[in-house]
mmCIF file of C-alpha atoms in Angstrom:
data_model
loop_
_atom_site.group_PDB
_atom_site.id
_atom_site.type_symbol
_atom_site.label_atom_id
_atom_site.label_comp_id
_atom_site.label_asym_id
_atom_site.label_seq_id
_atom_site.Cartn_x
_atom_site.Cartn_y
_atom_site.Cartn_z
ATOM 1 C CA UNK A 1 126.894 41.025 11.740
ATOM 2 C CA UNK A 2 130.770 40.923 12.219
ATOM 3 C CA UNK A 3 132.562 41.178 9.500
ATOM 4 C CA UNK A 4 133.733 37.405 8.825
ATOM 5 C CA UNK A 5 137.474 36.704 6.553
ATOM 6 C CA UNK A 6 135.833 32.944 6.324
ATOM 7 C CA UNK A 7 132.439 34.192 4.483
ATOM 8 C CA UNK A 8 130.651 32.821 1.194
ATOM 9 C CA UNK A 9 130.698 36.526 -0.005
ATOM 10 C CA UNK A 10 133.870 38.833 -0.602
ATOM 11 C CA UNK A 11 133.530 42.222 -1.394
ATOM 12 C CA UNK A 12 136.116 44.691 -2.071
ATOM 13 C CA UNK A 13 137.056 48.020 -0.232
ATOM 14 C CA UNK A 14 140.544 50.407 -0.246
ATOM 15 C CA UNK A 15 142.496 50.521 2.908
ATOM 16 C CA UNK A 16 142.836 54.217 2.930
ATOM 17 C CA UNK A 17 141.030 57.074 1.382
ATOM 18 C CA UNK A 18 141.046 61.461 2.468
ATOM 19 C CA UNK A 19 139.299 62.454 5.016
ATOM 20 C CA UNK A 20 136.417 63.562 3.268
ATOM 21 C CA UNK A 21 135.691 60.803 1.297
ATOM 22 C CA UNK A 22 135.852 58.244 4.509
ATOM 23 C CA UNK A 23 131.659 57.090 5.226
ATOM 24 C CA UNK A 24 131.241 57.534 1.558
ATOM 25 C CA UNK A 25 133.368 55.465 -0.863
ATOM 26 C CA UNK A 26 130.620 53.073 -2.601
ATOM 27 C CA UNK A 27 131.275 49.629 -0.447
ATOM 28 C CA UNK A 28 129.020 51.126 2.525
ATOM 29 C CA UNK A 29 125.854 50.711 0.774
ATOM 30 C CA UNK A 30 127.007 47.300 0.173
ATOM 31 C CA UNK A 31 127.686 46.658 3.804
ATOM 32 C CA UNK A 32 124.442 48.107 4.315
ATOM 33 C CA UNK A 33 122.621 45.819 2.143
ATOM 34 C CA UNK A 34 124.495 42.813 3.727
ATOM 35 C CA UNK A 35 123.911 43.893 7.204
ATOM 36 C CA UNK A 36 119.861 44.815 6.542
ATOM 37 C CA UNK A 37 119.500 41.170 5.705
ATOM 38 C CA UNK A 38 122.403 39.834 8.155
ATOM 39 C CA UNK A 39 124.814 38.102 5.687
ATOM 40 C CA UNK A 40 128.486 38.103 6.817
ATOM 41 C CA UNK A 41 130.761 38.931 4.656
ATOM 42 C CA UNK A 42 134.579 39.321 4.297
ATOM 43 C CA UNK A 43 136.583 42.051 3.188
ATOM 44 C CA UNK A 44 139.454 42.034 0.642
ATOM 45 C CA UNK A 45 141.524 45.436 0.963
ATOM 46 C CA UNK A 46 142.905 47.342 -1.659
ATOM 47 C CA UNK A 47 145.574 50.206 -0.921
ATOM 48 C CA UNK A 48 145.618 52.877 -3.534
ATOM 49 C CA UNK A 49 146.668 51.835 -7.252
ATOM 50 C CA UNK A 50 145.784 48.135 -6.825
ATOM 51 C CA UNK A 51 142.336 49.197 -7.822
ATOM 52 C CA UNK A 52 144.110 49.876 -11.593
ATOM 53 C CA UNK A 53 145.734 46.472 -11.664
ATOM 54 C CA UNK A 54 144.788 43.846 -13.537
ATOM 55 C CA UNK A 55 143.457 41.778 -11.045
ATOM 56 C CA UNK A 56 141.562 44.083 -9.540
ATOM 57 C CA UNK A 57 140.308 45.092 -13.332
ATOM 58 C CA UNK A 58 139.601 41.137 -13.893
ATOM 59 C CA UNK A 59 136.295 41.982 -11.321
ATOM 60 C CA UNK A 60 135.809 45.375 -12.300
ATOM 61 C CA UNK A 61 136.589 46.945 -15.377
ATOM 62 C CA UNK A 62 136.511 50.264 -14.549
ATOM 63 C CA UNK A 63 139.428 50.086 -11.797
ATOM 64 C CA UNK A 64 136.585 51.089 -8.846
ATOM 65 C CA UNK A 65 134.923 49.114 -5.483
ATOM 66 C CA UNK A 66 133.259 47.695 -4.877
ATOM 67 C CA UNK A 67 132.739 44.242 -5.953
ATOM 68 C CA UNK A 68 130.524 41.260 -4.752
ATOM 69 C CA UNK A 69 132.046 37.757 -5.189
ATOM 70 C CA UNK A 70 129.878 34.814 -4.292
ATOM 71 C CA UNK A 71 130.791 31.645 -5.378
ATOM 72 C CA UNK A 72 130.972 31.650 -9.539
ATOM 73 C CA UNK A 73 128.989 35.193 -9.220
ATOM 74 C CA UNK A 74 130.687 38.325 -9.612
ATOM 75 C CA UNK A 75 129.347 41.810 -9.635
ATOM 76 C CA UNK A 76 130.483 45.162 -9.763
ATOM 77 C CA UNK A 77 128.557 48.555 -9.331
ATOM 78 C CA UNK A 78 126.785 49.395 -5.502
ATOM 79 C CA UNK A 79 123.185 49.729 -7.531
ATOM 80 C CA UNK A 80 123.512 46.205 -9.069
ATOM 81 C CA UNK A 81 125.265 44.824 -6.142
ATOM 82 C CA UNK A 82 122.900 46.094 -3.505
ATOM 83 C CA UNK A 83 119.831 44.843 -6.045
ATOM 84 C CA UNK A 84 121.204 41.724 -6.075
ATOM 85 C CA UNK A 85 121.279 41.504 -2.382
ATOM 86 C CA UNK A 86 117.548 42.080 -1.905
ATOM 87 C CA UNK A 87 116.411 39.653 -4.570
ATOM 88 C CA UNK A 88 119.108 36.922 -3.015
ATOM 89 C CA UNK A 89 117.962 37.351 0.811
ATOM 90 C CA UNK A 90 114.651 38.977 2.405
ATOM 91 C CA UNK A 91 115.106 42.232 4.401
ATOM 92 C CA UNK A 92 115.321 44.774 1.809
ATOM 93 C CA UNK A 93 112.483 43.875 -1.098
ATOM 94 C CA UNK A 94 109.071 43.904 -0.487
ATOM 95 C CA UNK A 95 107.021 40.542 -1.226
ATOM 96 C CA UNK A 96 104.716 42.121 -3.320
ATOM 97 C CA UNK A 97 105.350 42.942 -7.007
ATOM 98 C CA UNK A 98 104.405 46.868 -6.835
ATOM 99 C CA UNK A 99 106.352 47.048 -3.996
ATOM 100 C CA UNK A 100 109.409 45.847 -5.461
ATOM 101 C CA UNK A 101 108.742 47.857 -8.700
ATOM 102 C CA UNK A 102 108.749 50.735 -6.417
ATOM 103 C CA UNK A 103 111.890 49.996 -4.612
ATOM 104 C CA UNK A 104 113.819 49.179 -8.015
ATOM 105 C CA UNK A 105 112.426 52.727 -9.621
ATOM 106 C CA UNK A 106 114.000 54.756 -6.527
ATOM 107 C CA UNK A 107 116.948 52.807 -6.742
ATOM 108 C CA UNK A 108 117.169 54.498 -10.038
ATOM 109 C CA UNK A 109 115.811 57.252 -9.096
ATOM 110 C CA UNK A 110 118.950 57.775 -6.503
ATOM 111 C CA UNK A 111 121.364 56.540 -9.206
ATOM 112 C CA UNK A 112 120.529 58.197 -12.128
ATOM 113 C CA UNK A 113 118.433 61.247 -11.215
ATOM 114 C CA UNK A 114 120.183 62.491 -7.922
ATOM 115 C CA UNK A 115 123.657 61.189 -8.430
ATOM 116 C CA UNK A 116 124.668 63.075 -10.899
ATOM 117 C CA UNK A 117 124.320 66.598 -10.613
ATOM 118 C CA UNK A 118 125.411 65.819 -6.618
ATOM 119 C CA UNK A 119 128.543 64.484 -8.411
ATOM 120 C CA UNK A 120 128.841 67.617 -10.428
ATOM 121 C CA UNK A 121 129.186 69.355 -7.286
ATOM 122 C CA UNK A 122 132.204 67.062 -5.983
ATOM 123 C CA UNK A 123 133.717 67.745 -9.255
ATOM 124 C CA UNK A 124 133.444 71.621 -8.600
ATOM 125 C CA UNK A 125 134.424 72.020 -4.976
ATOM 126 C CA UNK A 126 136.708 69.370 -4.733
ATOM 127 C CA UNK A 127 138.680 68.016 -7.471
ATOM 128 C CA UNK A 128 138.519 70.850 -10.198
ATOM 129 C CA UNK A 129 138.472 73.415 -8.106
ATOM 130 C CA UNK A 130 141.405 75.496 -8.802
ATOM 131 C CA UNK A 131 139.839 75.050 -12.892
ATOM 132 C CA UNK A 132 138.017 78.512 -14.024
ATOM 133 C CA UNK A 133 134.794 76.626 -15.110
ATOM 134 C CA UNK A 134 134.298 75.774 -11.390
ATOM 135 C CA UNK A 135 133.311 78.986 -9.451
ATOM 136 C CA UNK A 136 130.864 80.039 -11.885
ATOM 137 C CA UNK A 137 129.349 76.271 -12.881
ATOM 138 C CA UNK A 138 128.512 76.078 -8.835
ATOM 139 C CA UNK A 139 125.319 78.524 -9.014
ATOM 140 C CA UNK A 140 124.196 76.094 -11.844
ATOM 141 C CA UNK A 141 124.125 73.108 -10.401
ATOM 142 C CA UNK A 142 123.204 74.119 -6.857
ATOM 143 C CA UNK A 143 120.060 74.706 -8.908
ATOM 144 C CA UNK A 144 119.689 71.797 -10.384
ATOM 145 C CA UNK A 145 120.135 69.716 -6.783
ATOM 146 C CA UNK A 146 117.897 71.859 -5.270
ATOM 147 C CA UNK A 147 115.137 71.091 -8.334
ATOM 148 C CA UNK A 148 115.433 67.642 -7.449
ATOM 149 C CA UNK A 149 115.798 67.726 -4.021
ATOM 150 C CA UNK A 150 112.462 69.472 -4.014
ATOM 151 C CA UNK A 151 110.786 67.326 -6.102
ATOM 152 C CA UNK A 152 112.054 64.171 -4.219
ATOM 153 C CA UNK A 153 110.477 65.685 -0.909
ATOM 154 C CA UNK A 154 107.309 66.771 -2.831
ATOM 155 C CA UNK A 155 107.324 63.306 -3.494
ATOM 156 C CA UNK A 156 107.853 61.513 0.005
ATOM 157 C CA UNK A 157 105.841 64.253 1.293
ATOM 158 C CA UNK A 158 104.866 62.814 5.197
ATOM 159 C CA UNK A 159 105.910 59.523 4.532
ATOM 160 C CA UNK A 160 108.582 57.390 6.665
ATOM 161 C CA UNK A 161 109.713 56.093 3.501
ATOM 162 C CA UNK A 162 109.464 56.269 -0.093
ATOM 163 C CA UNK A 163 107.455 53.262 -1.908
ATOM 164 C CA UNK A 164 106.183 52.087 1.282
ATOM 165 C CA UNK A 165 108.487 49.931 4.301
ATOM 166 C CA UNK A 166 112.824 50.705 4.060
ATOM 167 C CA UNK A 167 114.262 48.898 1.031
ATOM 168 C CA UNK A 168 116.625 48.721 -1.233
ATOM 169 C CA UNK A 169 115.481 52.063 -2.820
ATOM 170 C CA UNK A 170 115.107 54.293 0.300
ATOM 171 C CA UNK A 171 119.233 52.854 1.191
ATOM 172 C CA UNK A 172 120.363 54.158 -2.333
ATOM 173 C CA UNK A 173 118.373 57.378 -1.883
ATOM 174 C CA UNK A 174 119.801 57.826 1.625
ATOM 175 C CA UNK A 175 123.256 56.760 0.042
ATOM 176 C CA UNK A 176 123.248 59.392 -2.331
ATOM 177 C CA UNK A 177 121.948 62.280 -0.303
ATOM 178 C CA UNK A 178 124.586 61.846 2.438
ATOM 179 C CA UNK A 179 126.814 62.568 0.149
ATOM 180 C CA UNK A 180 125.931 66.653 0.313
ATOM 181 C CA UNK A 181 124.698 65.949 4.270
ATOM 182 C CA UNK A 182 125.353 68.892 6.264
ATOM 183 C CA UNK A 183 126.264 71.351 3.118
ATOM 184 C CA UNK A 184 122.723 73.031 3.760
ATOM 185 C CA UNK A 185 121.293 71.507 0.950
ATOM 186 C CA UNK A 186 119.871 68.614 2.577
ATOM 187 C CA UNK A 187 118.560 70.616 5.576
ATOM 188 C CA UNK A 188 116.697 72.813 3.562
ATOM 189 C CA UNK A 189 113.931 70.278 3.270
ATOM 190 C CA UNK A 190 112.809 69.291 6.939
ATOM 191 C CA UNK A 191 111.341 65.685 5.835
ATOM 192 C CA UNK A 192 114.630 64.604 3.635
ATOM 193 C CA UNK A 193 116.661 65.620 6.517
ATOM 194 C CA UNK A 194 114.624 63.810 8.702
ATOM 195 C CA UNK A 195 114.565 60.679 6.124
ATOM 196 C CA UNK A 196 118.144 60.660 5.870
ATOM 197 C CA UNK A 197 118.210 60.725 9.517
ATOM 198 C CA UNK A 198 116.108 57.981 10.339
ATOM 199 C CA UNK A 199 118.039 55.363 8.006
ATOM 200 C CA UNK A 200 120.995 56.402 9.213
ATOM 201 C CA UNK A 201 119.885 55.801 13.077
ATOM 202 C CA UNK A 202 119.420 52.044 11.977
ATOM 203 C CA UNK A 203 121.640 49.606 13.607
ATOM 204 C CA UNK A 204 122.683 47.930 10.416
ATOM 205 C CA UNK A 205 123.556 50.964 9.179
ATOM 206 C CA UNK A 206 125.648 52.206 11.962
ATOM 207 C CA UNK A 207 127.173 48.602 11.913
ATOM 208 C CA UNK A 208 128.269 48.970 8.576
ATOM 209 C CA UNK A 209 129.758 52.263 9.120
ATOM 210 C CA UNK A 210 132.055 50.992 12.170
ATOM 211 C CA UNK A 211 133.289 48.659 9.946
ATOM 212 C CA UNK A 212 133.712 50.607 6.690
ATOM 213 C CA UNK A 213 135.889 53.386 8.752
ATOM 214 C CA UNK A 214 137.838 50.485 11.142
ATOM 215 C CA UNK A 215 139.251 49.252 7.743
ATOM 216 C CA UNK A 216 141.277 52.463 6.897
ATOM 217 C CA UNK A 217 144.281 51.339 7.929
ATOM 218 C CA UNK A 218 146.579 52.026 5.266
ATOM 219 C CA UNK A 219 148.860 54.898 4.061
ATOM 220 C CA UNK A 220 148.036 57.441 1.746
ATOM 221 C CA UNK A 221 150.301 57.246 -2.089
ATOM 222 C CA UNK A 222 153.062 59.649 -2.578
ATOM 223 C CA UNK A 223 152.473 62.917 -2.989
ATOM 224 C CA UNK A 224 149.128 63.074 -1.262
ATOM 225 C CA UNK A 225 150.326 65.730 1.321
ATOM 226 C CA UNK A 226 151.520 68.167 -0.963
ATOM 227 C CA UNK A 227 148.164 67.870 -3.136
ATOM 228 C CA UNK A 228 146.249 68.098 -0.274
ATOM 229 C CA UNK A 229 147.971 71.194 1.267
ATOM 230 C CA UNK A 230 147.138 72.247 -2.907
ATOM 231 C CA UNK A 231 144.096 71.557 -2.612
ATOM 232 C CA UNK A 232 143.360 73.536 0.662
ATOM 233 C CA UNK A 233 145.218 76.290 -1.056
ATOM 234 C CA UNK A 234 142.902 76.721 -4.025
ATOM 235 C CA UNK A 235 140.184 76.269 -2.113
ATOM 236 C CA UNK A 236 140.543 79.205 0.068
ATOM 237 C CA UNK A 237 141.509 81.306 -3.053
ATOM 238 C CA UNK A 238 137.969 80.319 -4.366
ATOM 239 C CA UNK A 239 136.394 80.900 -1.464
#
């Protein structure tokens, strides 16, 4: 679906972000959600800082995107915002009780057992990089991705999908694994590639990634150049 400024639902996205964070800031799995179940939606833009502002803190406390706004309703955090989707419209929650059970537990799953050591790894190659902890912590929690990346294709095994049909819990798993996609970690476990690859090949979410990268049309803040060249600096150091 287009994405439509006269919508019901607002959510909120930044009009610039680096390079390597563009396809991944949290608001695509909430385009995703809307565009499985073919809501429009509208889009207000925030350019670097506003998220901070009190405003913008008003919605979400913690100064991030997205947020959902829907008449009196507002949420913040992709997990409960994408949840919220499936229970509001059909398309990503299966009718059935177990099923949605299912699809709730590897929403969680993604969230709170994948997430965070995938984070971790951000955190070490990225943004504390140059920090002495960083080289040696890597080994570490390579390890523990690769424990759970194993046991999440033990678990999905020869299936198309975890829990049964695509829902809400095989978008937050994909979510969350594109996140180290082409770093060799994914790849090293044929079926999760190919999982990750078959969500991504749907339209809605291809849809919502057009539209997540057309609306990075801002400027970077001050200062980003020089901590980028920085950044590129340390990194080869490290290397």
């Amino acid at each position: 679906m287009p994405v439509d400024p006269e919508a019901a639902i607002t959510i909120t996205a930044y009009d610039w972000v680096p390079d390597f964070a563009q396809g991944q800031v949290r608001d695509l799995r909430v385009r995703w959600a809307l565009e499985e179940t073919g809501q429009n939606y509208a889009v207000r833009y925030l350019s670097q800082g506003q998220q901070k502002e009190a405003a913008h803190r008003a919605l979400q406390p913690f100064g991030q995107v997205p947020t959902y706004e829907e008449g009196d309703l507002t949420l913040f955090e992709s997990g409960a915002i994408v949840w919220h989707i499936a229970e509001r419209f059909p398309g990503l929650r299966p009718t059935e009780p177990a099923g949605q059970s299912l699809s709730l537990e590897w929403l969680f799953a993604a969230l709170n057992t994948l997430e965070p050591p995938i984070m971790d790894r951000a955190q070490m190659t990225i943004f504390e990089v140059a920090e002495p902890w960083a080289k040696p912590r890597l080994p570490g929690v390579d390890e523990r991705i690769n424990e759970r990346l194993q046991e999440a294709s033990d678990r999905l095994g020869t299936a198309e999908w975890f829990g049964g049909g695509f829902s809400a819990g095989d978008l937050m798993m994909v979510s969350v694994l594109r996140i180290i996609e082409d770093e060799g970690l994914v790849e090293a476990f044929p079926n999760l590639a190919d999982y990750v690859a078959r969500a991504t090949e749907r339209p809605a979410f291809q849809q919502a990634l057009t539209d997540q990268l057309a609306g990075f049309t801002g400027n970077p803040p001050p200062g980003f150049d020089e901590w980028m060249a920085e950044l590129k600096r340390k990194q080869g150091e490290l290397a």
